[in-house]
PDB file of C-alpha atoms in Angstrom:
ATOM      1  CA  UNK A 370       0.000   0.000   0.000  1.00 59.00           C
ATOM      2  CA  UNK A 371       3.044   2.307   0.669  1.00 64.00           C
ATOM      3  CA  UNK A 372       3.280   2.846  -3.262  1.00 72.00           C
ATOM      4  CA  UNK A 373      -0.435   3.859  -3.709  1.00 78.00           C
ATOM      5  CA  UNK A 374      -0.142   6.302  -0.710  1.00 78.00           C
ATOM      6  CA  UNK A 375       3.227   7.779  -1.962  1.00 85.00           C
ATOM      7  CA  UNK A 376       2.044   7.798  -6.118  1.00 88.00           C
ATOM      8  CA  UNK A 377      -1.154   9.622  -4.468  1.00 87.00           C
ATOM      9  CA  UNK A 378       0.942  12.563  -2.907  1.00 87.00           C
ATOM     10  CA  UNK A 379       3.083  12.760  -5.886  1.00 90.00           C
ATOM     11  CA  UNK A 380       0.331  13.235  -8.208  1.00 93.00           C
ATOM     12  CA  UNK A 381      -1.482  15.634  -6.114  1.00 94.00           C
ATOM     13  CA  UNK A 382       2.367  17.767  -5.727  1.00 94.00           C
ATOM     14  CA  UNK A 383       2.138  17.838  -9.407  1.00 95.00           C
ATOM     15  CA  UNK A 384      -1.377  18.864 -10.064  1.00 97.00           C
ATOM     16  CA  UNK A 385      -0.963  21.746  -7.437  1.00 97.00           C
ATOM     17  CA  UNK A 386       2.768  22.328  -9.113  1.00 96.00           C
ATOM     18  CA  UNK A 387       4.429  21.579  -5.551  1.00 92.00           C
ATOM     19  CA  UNK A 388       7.253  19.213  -4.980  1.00 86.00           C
ATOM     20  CA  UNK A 389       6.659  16.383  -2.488  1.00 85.00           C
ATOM     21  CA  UNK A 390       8.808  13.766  -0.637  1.00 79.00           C
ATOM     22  CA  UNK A 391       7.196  10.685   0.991  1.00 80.00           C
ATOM     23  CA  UNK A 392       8.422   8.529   3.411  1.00 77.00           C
ATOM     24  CA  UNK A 393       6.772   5.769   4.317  1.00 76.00           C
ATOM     25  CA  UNK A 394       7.119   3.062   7.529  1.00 76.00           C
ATOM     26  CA  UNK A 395       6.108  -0.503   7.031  1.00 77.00           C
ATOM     27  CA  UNK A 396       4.432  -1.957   9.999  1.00 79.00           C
ATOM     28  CA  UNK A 397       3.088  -4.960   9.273  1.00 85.00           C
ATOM     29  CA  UNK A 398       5.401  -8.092   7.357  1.00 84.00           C
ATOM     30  CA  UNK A 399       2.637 -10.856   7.197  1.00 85.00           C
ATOM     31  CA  UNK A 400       5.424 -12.863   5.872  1.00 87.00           C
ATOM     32  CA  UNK A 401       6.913 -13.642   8.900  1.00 89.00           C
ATOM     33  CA  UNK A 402       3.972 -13.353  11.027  1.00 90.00           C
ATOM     34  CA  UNK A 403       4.959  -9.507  12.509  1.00 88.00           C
ATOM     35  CA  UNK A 404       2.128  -7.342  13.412  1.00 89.00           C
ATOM     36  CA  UNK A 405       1.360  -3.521  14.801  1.00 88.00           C
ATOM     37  CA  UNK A 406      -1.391  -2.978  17.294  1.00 89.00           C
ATOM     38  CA  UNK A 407      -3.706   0.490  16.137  1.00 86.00           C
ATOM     39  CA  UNK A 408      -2.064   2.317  19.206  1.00 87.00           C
ATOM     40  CA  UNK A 409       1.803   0.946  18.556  1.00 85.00           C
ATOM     41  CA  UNK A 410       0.821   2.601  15.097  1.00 80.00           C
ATOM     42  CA  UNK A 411      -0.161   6.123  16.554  1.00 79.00           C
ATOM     43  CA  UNK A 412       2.283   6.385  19.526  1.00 81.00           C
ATOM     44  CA  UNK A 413       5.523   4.341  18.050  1.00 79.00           C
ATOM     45  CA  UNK A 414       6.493   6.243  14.665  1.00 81.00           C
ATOM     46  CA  UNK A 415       7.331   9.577  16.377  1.00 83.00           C
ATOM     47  CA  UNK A 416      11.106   9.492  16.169  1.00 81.00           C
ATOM     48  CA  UNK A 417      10.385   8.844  12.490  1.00 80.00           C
ATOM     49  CA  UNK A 418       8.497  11.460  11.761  1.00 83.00           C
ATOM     50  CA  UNK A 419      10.414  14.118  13.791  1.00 87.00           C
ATOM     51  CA  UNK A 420      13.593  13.097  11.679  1.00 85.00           C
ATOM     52  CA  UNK A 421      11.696  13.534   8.495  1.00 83.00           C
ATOM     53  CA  UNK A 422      10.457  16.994   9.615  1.00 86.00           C
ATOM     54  CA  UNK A 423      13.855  18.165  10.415  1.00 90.00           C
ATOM     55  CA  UNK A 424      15.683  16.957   7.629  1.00 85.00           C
ATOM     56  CA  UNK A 425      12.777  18.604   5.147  1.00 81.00           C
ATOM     57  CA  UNK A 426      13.211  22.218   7.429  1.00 85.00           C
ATOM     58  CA  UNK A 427      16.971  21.788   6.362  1.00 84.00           C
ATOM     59  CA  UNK A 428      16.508  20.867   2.730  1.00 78.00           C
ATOM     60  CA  UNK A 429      14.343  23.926   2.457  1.00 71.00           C
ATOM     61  CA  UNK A 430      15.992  26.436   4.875  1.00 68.00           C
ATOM     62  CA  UNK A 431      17.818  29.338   2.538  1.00 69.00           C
ATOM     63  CA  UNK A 432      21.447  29.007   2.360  1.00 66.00           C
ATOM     64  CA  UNK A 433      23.516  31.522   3.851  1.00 66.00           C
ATOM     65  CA  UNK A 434      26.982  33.096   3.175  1.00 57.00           C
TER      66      UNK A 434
END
């Protein structure tokens, strides 16, 4: 599903003429029987995401001299 969420925001960056990054976190591997509970999904990804936000605040920060 991570490509259908990700092709989603892309198209939608376009459309509005934006630029767009997405990273995604896989949760679940049904493969080998690993699962994440609804809450470990809202409480556990928060290092992820505050990673993401500061790396994209430095990407788009103005360069100095």
């Amino acid at each position: 599903a991570t490509e259908m969420e990700s092709a989603a925001l892309y198209m939608n960056a376009a459309a509005a003429g934006k630029e767009a990054l997405c990273i995604v976190t896989v949760s679940d591997c049904p493969l080998r029987g690993e699962f994440t509970t609804a809450e470990e999904r809202q409480t556990s990804f928060t290092d992820m995401m505050r990673l993401a936000l500061e790396t994209a605040c430095r990407i788009t920060e103005p360069k100095t001299a």
